[in-house]
XYZ file of C-alpha atoms in Angstrom:
601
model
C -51.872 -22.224 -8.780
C -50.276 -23.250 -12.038
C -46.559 -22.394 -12.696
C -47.655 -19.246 -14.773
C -49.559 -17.935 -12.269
C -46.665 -18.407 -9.231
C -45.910 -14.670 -7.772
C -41.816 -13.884 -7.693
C -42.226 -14.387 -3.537
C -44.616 -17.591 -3.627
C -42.974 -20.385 -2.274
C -42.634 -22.450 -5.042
C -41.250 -19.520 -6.605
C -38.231 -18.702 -3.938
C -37.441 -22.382 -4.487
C -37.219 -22.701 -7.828
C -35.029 -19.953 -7.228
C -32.931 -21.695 -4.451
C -32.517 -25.045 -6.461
C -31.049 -22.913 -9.849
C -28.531 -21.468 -7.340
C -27.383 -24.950 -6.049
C -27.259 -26.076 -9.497
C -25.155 -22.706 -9.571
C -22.792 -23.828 -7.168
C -21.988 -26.988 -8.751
C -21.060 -25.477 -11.982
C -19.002 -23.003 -10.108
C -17.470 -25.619 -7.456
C -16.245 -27.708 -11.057
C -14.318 -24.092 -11.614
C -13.107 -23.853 -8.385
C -11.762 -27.041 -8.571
C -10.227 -26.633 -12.080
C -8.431 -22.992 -11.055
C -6.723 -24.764 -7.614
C -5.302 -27.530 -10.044
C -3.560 -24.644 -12.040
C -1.398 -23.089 -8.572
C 1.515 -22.122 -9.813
C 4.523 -23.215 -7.323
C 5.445 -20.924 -5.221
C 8.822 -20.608 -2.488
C 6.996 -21.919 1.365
C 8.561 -18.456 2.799
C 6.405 -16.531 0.821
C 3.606 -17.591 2.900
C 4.271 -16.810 5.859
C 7.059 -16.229 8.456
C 9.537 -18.857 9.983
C 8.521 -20.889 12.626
C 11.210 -19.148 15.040
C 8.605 -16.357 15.235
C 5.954 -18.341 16.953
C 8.944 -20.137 19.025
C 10.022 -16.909 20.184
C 6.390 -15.570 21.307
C 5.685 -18.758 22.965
C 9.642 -18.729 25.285
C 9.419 -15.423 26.234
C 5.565 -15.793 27.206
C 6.923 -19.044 29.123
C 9.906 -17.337 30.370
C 7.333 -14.206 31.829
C 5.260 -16.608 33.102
C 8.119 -18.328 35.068
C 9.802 -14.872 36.004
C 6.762 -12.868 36.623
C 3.686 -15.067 37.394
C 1.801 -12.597 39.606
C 1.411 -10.405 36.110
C 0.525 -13.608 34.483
C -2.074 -14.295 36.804
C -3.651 -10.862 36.778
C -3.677 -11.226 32.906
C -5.666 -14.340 33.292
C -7.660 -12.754 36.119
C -8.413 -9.635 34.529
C -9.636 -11.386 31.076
C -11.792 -14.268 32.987
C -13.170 -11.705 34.844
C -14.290 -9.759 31.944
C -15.603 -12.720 30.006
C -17.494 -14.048 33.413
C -19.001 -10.553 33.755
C -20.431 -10.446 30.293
C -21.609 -13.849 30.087
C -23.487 -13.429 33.358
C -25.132 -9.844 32.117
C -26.389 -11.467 28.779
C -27.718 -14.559 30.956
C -29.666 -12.485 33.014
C -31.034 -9.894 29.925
C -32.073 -13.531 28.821
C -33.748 -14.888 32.036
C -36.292 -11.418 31.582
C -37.612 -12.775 28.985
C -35.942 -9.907 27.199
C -34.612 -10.866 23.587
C -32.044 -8.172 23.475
C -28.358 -8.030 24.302
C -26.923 -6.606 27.729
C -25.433 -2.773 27.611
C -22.447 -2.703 24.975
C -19.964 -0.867 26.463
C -17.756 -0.248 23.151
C -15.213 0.686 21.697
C -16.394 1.165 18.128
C -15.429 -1.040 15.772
C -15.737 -0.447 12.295
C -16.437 -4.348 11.283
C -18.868 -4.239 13.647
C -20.873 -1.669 12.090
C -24.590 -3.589 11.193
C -26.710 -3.213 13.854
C -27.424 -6.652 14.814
C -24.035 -6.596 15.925
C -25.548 -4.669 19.002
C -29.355 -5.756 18.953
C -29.390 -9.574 18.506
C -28.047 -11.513 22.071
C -26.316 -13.927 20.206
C -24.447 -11.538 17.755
C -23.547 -9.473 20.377
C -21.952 -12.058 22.626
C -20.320 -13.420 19.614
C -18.408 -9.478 18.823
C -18.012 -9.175 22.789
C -16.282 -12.223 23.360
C -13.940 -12.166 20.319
C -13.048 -8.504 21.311
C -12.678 -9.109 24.999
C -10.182 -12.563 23.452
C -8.596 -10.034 20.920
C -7.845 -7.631 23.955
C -6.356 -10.332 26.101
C -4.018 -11.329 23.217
C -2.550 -8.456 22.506
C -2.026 -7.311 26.325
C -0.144 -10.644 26.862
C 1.601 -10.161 23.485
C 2.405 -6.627 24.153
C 3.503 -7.213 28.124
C 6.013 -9.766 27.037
C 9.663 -8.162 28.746
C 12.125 -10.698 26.952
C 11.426 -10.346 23.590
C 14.205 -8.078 21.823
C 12.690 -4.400 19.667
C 12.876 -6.104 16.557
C 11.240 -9.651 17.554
C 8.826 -7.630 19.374
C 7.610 -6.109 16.454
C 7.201 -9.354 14.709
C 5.300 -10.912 17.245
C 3.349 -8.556 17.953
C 2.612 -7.719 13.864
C 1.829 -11.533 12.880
C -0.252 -11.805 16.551
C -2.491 -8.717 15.167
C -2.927 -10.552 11.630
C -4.058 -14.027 13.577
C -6.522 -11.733 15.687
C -8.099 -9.889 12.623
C -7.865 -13.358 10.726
C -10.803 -14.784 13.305
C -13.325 -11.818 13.626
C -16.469 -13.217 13.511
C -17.234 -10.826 10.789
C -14.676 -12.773 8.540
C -17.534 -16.357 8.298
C -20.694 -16.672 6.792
C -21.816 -18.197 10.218
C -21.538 -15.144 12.586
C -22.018 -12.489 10.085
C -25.457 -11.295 10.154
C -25.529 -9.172 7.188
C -24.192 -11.617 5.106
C -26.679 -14.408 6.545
C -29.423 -11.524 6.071
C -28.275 -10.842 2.144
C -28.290 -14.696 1.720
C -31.877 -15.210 2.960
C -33.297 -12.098 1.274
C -32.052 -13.325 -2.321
C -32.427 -17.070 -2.019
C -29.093 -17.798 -1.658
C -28.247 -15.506 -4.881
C -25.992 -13.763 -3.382
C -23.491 -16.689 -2.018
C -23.563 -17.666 -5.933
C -22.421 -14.497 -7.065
C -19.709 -14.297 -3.902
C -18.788 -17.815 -5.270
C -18.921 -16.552 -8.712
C -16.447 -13.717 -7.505
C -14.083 -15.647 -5.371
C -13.806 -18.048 -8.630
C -12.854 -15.524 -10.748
C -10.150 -13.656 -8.505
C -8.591 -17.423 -8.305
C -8.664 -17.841 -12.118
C -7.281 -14.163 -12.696
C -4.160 -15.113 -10.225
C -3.252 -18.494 -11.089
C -4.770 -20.847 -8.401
C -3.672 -18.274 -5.680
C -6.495 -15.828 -4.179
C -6.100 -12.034 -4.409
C -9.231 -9.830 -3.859
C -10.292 -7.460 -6.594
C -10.745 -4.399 -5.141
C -12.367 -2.514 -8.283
C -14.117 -2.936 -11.201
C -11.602 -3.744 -14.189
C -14.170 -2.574 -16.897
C -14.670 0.633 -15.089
C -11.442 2.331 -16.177
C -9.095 2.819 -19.102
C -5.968 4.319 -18.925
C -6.035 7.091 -21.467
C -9.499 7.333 -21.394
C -11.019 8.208 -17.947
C -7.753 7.720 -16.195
C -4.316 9.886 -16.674
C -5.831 11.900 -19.135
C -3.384 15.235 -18.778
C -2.515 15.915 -22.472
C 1.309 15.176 -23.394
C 3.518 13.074 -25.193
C 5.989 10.912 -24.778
C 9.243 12.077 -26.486
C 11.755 9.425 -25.727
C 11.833 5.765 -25.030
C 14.237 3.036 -23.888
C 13.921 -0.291 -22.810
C 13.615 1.958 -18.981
C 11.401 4.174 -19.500
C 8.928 6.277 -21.464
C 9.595 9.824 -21.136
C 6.382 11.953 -21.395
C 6.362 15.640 -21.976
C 2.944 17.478 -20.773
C 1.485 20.095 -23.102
C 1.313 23.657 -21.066
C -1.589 25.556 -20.089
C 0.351 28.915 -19.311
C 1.876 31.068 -21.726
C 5.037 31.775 -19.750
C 6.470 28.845 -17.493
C 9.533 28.693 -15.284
C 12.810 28.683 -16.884
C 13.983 25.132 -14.955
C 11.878 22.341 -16.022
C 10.236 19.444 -13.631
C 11.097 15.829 -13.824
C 9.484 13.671 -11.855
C 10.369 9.735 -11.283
C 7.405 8.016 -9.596
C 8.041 4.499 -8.496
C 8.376 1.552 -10.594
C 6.443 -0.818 -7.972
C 3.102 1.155 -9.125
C 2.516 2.803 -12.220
C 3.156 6.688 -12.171
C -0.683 7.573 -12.875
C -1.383 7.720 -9.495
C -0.361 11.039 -10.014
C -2.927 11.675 -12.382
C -5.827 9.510 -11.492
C -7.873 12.319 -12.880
C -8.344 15.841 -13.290
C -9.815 17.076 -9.815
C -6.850 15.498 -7.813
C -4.162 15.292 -10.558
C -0.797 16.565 -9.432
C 0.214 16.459 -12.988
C -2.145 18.599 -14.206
C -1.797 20.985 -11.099
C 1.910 21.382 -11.921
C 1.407 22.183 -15.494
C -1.432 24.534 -14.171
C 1.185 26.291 -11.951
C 3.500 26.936 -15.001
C 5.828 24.529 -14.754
C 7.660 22.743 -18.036
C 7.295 18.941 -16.728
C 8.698 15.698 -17.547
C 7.143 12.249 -16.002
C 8.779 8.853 -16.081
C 6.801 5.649 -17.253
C 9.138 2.807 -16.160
C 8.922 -0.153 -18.212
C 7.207 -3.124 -16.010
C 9.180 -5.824 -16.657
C 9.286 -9.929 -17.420
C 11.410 -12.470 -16.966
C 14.241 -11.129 -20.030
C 14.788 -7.887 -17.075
C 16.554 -10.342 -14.472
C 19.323 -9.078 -14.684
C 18.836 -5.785 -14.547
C 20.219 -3.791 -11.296
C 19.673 -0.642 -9.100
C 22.933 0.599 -11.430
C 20.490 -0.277 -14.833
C 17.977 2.059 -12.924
C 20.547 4.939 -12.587
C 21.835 4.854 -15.714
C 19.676 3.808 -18.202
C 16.359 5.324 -16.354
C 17.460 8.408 -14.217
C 20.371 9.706 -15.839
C 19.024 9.202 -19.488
C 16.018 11.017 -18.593
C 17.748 14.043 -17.365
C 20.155 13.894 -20.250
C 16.913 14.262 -22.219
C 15.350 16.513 -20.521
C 18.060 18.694 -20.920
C 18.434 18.196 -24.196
C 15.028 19.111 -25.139
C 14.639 21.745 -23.031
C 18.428 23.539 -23.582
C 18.369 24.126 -20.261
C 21.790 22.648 -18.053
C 20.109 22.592 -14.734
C 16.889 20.318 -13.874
C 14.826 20.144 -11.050
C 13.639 16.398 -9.570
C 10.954 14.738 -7.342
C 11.343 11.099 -6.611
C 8.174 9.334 -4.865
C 9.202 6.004 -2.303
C 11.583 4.037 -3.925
C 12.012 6.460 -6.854
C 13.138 8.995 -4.194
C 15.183 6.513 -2.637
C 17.255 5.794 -6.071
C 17.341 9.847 -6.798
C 19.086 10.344 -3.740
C 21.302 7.585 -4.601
C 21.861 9.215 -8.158
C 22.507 12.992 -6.885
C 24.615 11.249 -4.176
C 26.507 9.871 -7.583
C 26.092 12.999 -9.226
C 27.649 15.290 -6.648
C 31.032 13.116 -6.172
C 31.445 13.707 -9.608
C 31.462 17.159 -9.867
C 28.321 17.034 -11.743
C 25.628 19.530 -11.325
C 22.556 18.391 -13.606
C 19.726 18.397 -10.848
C 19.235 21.883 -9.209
C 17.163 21.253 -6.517
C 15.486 17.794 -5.675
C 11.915 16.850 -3.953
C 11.352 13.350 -1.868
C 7.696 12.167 -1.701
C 7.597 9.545 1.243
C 10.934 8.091 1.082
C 12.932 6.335 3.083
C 17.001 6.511 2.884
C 17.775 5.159 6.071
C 16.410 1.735 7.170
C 17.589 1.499 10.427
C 14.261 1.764 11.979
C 12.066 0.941 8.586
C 8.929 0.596 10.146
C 6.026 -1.246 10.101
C 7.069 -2.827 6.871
C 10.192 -4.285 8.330
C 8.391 -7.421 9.735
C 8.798 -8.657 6.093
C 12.121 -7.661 5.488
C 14.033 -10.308 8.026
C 15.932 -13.416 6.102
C 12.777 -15.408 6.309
C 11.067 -13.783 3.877
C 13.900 -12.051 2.088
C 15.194 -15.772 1.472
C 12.221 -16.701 0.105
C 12.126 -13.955 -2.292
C 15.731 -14.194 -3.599
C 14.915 -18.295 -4.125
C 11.458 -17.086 -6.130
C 13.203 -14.495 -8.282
C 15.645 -16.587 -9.102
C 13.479 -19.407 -10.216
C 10.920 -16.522 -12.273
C 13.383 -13.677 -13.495
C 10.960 -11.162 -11.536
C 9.139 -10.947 -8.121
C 5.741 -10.612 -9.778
C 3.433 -7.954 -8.480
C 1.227 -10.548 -6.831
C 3.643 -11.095 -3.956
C 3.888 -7.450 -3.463
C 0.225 -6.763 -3.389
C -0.365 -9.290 -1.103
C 2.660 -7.822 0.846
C 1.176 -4.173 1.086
C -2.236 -5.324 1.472
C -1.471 -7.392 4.825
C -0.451 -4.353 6.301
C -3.990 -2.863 6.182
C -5.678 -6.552 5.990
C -8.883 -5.287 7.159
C -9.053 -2.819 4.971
C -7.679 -4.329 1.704
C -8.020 -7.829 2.219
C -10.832 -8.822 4.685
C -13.353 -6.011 4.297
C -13.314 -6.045 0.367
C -13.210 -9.758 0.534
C -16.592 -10.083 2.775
C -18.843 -7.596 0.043
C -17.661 -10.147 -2.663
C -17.084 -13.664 -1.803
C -20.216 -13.357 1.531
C -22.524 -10.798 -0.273
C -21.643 -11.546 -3.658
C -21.448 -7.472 -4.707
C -19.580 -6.021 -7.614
C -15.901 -4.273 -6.933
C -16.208 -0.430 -6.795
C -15.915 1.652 -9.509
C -12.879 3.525 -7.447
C -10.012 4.571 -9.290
C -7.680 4.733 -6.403
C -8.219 0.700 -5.905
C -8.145 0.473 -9.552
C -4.551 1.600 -9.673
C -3.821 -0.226 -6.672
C -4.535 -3.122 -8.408
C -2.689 -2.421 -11.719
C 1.127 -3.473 -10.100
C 4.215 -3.891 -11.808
C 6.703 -6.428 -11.616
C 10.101 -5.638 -10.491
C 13.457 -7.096 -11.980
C 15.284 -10.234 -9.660
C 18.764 -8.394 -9.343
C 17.311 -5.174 -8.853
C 15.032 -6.511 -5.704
C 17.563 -8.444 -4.374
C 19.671 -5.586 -4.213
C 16.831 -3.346 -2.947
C 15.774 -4.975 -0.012
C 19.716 -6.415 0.714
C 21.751 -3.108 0.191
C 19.547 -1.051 1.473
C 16.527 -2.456 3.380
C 18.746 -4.816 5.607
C 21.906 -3.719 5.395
C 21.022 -0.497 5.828
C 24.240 0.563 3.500
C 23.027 3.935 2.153
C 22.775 5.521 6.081
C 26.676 3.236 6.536
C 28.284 4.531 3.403
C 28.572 0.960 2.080
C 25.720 1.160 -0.939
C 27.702 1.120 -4.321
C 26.807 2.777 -7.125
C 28.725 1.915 -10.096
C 31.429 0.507 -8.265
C 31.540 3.022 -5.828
C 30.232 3.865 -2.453
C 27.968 6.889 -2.010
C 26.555 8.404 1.168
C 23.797 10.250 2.473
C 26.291 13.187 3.042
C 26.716 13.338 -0.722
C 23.204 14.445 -1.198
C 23.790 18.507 -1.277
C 21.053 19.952 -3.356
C 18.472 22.190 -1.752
C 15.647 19.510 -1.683
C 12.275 19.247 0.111
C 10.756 16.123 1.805
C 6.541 15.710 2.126
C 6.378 12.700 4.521
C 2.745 11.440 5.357
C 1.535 11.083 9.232
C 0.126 7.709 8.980
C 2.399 6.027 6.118
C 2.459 2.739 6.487
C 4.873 1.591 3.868
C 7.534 4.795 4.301
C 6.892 6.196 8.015
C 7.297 9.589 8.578
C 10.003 9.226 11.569
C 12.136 7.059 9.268
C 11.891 9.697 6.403
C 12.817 12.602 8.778
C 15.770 10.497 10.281
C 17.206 9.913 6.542
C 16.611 13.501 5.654
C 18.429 14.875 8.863
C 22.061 13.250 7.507
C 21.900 14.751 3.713
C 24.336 17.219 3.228
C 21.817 19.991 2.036
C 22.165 23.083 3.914
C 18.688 23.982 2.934
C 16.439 21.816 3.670
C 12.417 21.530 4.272
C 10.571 19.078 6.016
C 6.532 18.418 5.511
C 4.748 16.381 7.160
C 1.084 15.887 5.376
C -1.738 14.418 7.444
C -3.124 10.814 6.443
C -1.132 7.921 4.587
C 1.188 6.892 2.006
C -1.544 7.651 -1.095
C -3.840 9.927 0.368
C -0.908 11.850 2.190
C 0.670 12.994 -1.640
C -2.690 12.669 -3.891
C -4.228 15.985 -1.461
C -5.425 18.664 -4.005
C -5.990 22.219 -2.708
C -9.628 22.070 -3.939
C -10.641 19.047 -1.980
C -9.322 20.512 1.758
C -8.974 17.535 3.472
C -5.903 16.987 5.247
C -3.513 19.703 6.602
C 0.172 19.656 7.338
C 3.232 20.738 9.770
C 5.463 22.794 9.126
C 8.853 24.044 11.918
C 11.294 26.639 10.904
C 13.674 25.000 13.043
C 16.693 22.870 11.166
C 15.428 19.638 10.065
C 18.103 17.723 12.887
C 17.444 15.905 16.167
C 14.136 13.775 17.078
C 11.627 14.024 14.325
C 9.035 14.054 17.522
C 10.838 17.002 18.802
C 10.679 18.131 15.644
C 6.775 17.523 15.548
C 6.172 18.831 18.926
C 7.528 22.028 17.652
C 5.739 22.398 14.437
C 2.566 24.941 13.257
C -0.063 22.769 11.721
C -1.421 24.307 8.638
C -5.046 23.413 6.961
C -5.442 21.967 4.020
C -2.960 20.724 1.172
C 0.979 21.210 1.057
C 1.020 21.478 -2.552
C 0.606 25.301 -2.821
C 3.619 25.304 -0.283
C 5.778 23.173 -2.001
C 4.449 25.162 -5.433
C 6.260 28.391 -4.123
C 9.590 26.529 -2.774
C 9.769 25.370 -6.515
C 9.053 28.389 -8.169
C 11.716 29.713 -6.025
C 14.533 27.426 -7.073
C 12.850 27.586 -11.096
C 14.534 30.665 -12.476
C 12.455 33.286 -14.433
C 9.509 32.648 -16.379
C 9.870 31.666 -20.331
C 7.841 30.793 -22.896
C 6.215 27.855 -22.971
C 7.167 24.785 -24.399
C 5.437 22.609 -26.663
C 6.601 19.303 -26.898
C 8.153 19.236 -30.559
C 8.394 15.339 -30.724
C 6.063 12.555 -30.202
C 6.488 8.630 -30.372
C 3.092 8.261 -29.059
C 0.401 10.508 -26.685
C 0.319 10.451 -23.693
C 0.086 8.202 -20.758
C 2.264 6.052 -23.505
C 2.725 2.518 -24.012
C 4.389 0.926 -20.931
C 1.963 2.114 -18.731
C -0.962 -0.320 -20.522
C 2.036 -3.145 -21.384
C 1.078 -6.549 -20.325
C 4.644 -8.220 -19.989
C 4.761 -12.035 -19.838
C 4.438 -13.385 -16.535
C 5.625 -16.822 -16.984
C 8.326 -19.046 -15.151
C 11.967 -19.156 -16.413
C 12.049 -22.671 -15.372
C-alpha cells in the first residue's frame, strides 16, 4: 500500500500520527521550559501554610495515641479491616476467572463517574482503596481531642486538600478516561492538554492557574452586561452607571448598588435571562451601579477610608444630585456590603441621613467565627500577603483566585484541570466561569487593612474599626435594611452573616436565607425556579440555627420578595428618568481596563 493509498486507521497511518504528536511535545516541552524561566517571585507563605500546622496535627495525633490508644487501635483496626476485606473480595472475583470487579458498595462519588471506575478490577481497587485511605484520614483527623476549634479547622481543611490532591482521578496513570481519550486519538489529545497547560503557564507568569472558560467566547458589552445605560460620573474610584428605564413611572427613591471590587460588578448582569440589573429596572426602579476601578501598583496607598469617601460617599452624593432626590436606597454585595455598613455606621454618628434603607448580599460584619475561609486568614498567610503587597503595590487577582478556588479544589481546580491538561478539551463557553476568571486587583493598604481590622481583629463586631479617625460600631447601623445570605456560601457563611446582622441597630430588620452558594445563591432569577428560600417572622436575634429551625421555606427565587420590601421603603411612583449625561455607554471603561500588573521593585 503506497502512502496515498494508507486509510486514516491503517497502522502506518495512526503512527504517522503518533510520531507528529511527539514531535508536538518537544516543541511544546521548549515552551514549557521557556514560561517556568519567567516565574515571577513570589512571598514562600503564599504557598502554603506554616509548618506549625502539620506540627500540630502530628502532637495531638501523638498525644491521642499516647492518651487514648484503644481508639487508636480501633482506627487502625477498623481501616485494615476494610482494606483486608476488599482486597480479599477482588482476589477471589479474580480466582473465577471473572474479569470484573467485586460488589461496589458506594458512596457516589462524582470523580468517579466513568464507568470503568466500577467495571474494570484494577480501576476499581484503585477508587476503593484511595476512598477507604481518604476515609481513614479524615476519621483520625477529625477524632483528634487536643487540637483547639480554630487549629482544628486548619488541620482538618489542609488534610481534605492533601486527600483530594491524590485521587487517582488527578494522574494520567489511573484515570481511565483520560488513558481511553489518549489511545483513541493517538496521543492527540495529551498534545492539546500539553498545549493547554502551556498556555495557562504563559498567561500567569510561570505560575499555573486553570482556565476555566473560553476567553474568545465573551465580550463585555457585547454578549455580556448588555442592560442599556450610561455611565454619568467617573473618578479615579469608580464609574457610576445610570440604567435606561423600561417603565414609564418608577419609584420615587432611586437604587444604588455597590458590588464588590474583588470581582467585577457584571456578575449581576451576566445576561439578560438571569440579570438582576435588568430585573430591577424591569420592576421600576431608577438604578445606579458602581464599576470600581481595578487597580495597579500607583493605588497602594489607597485605604478602606479612600473606599468610603471617594467611592461610596461620592456616588451617593451623585446620585442624589442627579436624581434631586435627598434620600437613597443601597445594596452592598460581600465586601461591598461589608464597607456600606461601615459607611452608614459613619453616616448615622453624624447625623446624616443620605441612605434610606440599605440591602446586604452575603456579607459578613462580624468575623468572629468567619468560616471556612478563615483557614487563610491566620498570620501565616496574612504575613505573607502584607510582605507581597508591599513588594507589588497590589495583591494581584492571581493570589485571590487561587485562594477562592482551593476552597472548591475539585470543582475549580482539579476537575477543570483534568478536561484540559489529561484530555486536552477546550474551556467552556460558560459565562459564569468567564467572570470568575476576569478578577481584579485590590490596593496593598486597603487589603492589609481588610483582612487586619476586620478579618482578624474582628474590630467592626469590638467597636475598634476606624473610619476616618473614628471608631464605628455595628450598633451604628440603624437603617431598615435586609440581608439575603446563601445556604451553602463558602466565602461569606450564612451563620456568620446572621450573627453580624443580629447586633445592627435596625429595628426592622429581614433575614433571607437563599438555597445554594455564594454566586448561585444571589444570581437566582424568578424565571429559572431553581432554588427556594427561608423566611421566620420572628426577630432576627439568638442562634441563626434556631432561627433556621423556625423558618417557612419558600420555592423558588427571593428576588420578588425582596422586590416588594423595596418598593415599600421607595416612596411613590414618578416619572422615569433618563439618564441626561453620558461619558461613555454602558458597562463603561473600568470594567474592560487592563491595569499594569508589574512589580514596584
Amino acid at each position: 500500500m503506497t502512502t496515498e493509498e494508507k486509510t486514516p486507521d491503517s497502522p502506518e497511518a495512526r503512527t504517522a500520527r503518533l510520531n507528529a504528536n511527539l514531535a508536538r511535545v518537544e516543541e511544546l516541552s521548549k515552551r514549557l521550559t521557556a514560561a517556568l524561566t519567567r516565574r515571577r517571585h513570589v512571598d514562600p507563605a503564599l504557598h502554603g501554610p506554616a509548618p506549625d500546622v502539620y506540627m500540630k496535627a502530628a502532637a495531638a495525633w501523638l498525644a491521642e495515641m499516647m492518651q487514648n490508644p484503644a481508639k487508636m487501635v480501633e482506627h487502625q483496626v477498623n481501616y485494615w479491616g476494610k482494606t483486608l476485606k476488599h482486597y480479599v473480595e477482588a482476589q477471589q472475583t479474580l480466582a473465577k476467572g471473572e474479569f470484573r470487579a467485586p460488589p461496589d458498595p458506594g458512596p457516589r462519588d462524582r470523580r468517579f463517574s466513568n464507568p470503568l471506575w466500577d467495571t474494570h478490577p484494577f480501576f476499581n481497587y484503585l477508587k476503593q482503596q484511595y476512598l477507604l485511605n481518604a476515609e481513614a484520614i479524615s476519621t483520625a483527623v477529625g477524632d483528634l481531642e487536643t487540637l483547639s476549634p480554630e487549629d482544628r479547622r486548619r488541620v482538618e481543611y489542609f488534610t481534605r486538600q492533601i486527600v483530594d490532591m491524590f485521587s487517582p482521578t488527578n494522574f494520567l496513570g489511573t484515570n481511565p478516561e483520560a488513558l481511553e481519550r489518549a489511545v483513541e486519538t493517538d496521543g492527540e489529545s495529551l498534545v492539546q492538554g500539553l498545549e493547554n497547560l502551556v498556555r495557562d503557564i504563559e498567561a500567569n507568569q510561570g505560575d499555573l492557574l486553570v482556565t476555566l472558560a473560553d476567553r474568545e467566547a465573551f465580550k463585555v458589552g457585547e454578549n455580556l452586561a448588555t442592560t442599556p445605560g450610561a455611565v454619568v460620573y467617573r473618578n479615579r474610584m469608580l464609574e457610576l452607571i445610570q440604567y435606561e428605564p423600561t417603565t414609564e413611572k418608577v419609584h420615587k427613591t432611586p437604587l444604588l448598588i455597590f458590588p464588590p471590587w474583588i470581582n467585577k460588578f457584571y456578575i449581576l448582569d451576566l445576561k439578560p435571562a438571569n440579570s438582576l440589573i435588568k430585573w430591577i429596572v424591569d420592576q421600576g426602579f431608577t438604578l445606579f451601579v458602581v464599576s470600581w476601578v481595578n487597580p495597579d501598583a500607583s493605588y497602594a496607598g489607597t485605604g478602606m477610608d479612600d473606599y468610603i469617601r471617594d467611592g461610596y460617599l461620592r456616588a451617593m452624593a451623585e446620585v442624589r444630585r442627579i436624581t434631586g432626590e435627598k434620600q437613597i436606597n443601597a445594596v452592598g454585595y460581600c465586601i461591598a456590603g461589608t464597607t456600606l455598613a461601615l459607611t452608614l455606621a459613619h453616616l448615622n454618628k453624624a447625623g446624616d441621613k443620605t441612605v434610606k434603607s440599605a440591602t446586604f448580599l452575603t456579607t459578613l460584619t462580624d468575623f468572629s467565627d468567619p468560616g471556612e475561609v478563615g483557614v487563610f486568614l491566620n498570620d501565616d498567610f496574612v504575613d505573607g500577603i502584607e510582605r507581597q503587597t508591599e513588594r507589588d503595590g497590589i495583591l494581584s487577582k492571581f493570589f485571590m483566585s487561587r485562594t477562592f478556588s482551593f476552597l472548591r479544589s475539585n470543582d475549580l481546580i482539579y476537575t477543570p484541570a483534568i478536561k484540559s491538561y489529561m484530555l486536552g478539551e477546550a474551556p467552556p463557553a460558560f459565562d459564569l466561569l468567564y467572570w470568575n476568571g476576569d478578577g481584579t486587583n485590590l490596593p496593598a493598604k486597603m487589603a492589609v487593612e481588610y483582612l487586619r481590622g476586620l478579618c482578624q481583629q474582628d474590630g467592626f463586631a469590638k467597636r475598634e474599626f476606624k473610619v476616618f479617625g473614628q471608631p464605628v460600631s455595628l450598633a451604628d447601623v440603624t437603617q431598615p435594611l435586609c440581608a439575603v445570605a446563601c445556604e451553602t456560601d463558602h466565602i461569606a457563611h450564612w451563620r456568620g452573616s446572621f450573627n453580624g446582622i443580629k447586633q445592627m441597630g435596625s429595628g426592622d430588620k429581614t433575614f433571607i436565607l437563599s438555597e445554594s452558594g455564594h454566586i448561585a445563591g444571589i444570581i437566582n432569577p424568578p424565571s429559572k425556579d431553581k432554588y427556594g428560600h427561608y423566611t421566620n417572622d420572628a426577630p432576627v436575634a439568638g442562634d441563626p440555627d434556631a432561627w433556621l429551625k423556625g423558618a417557612t421555606f419558600h420555592k423558588g427565587s427571593w428576588w420578588p420578595r425582596w422586590g416588594e420590601w423595596l418598593k415599600a421603603h421607595s416612596g411613590p411612583l414618578v416619572k422615569a428618568r433618563i439618564p441626561a449625561d453620558s461619558l461613555a455607554p454602558a458597562p463603561g471603561t473600568y470594567v474592560v481596563a487592563t491595569p499594569v500588573l508589574e512589580p514596584t521593585s
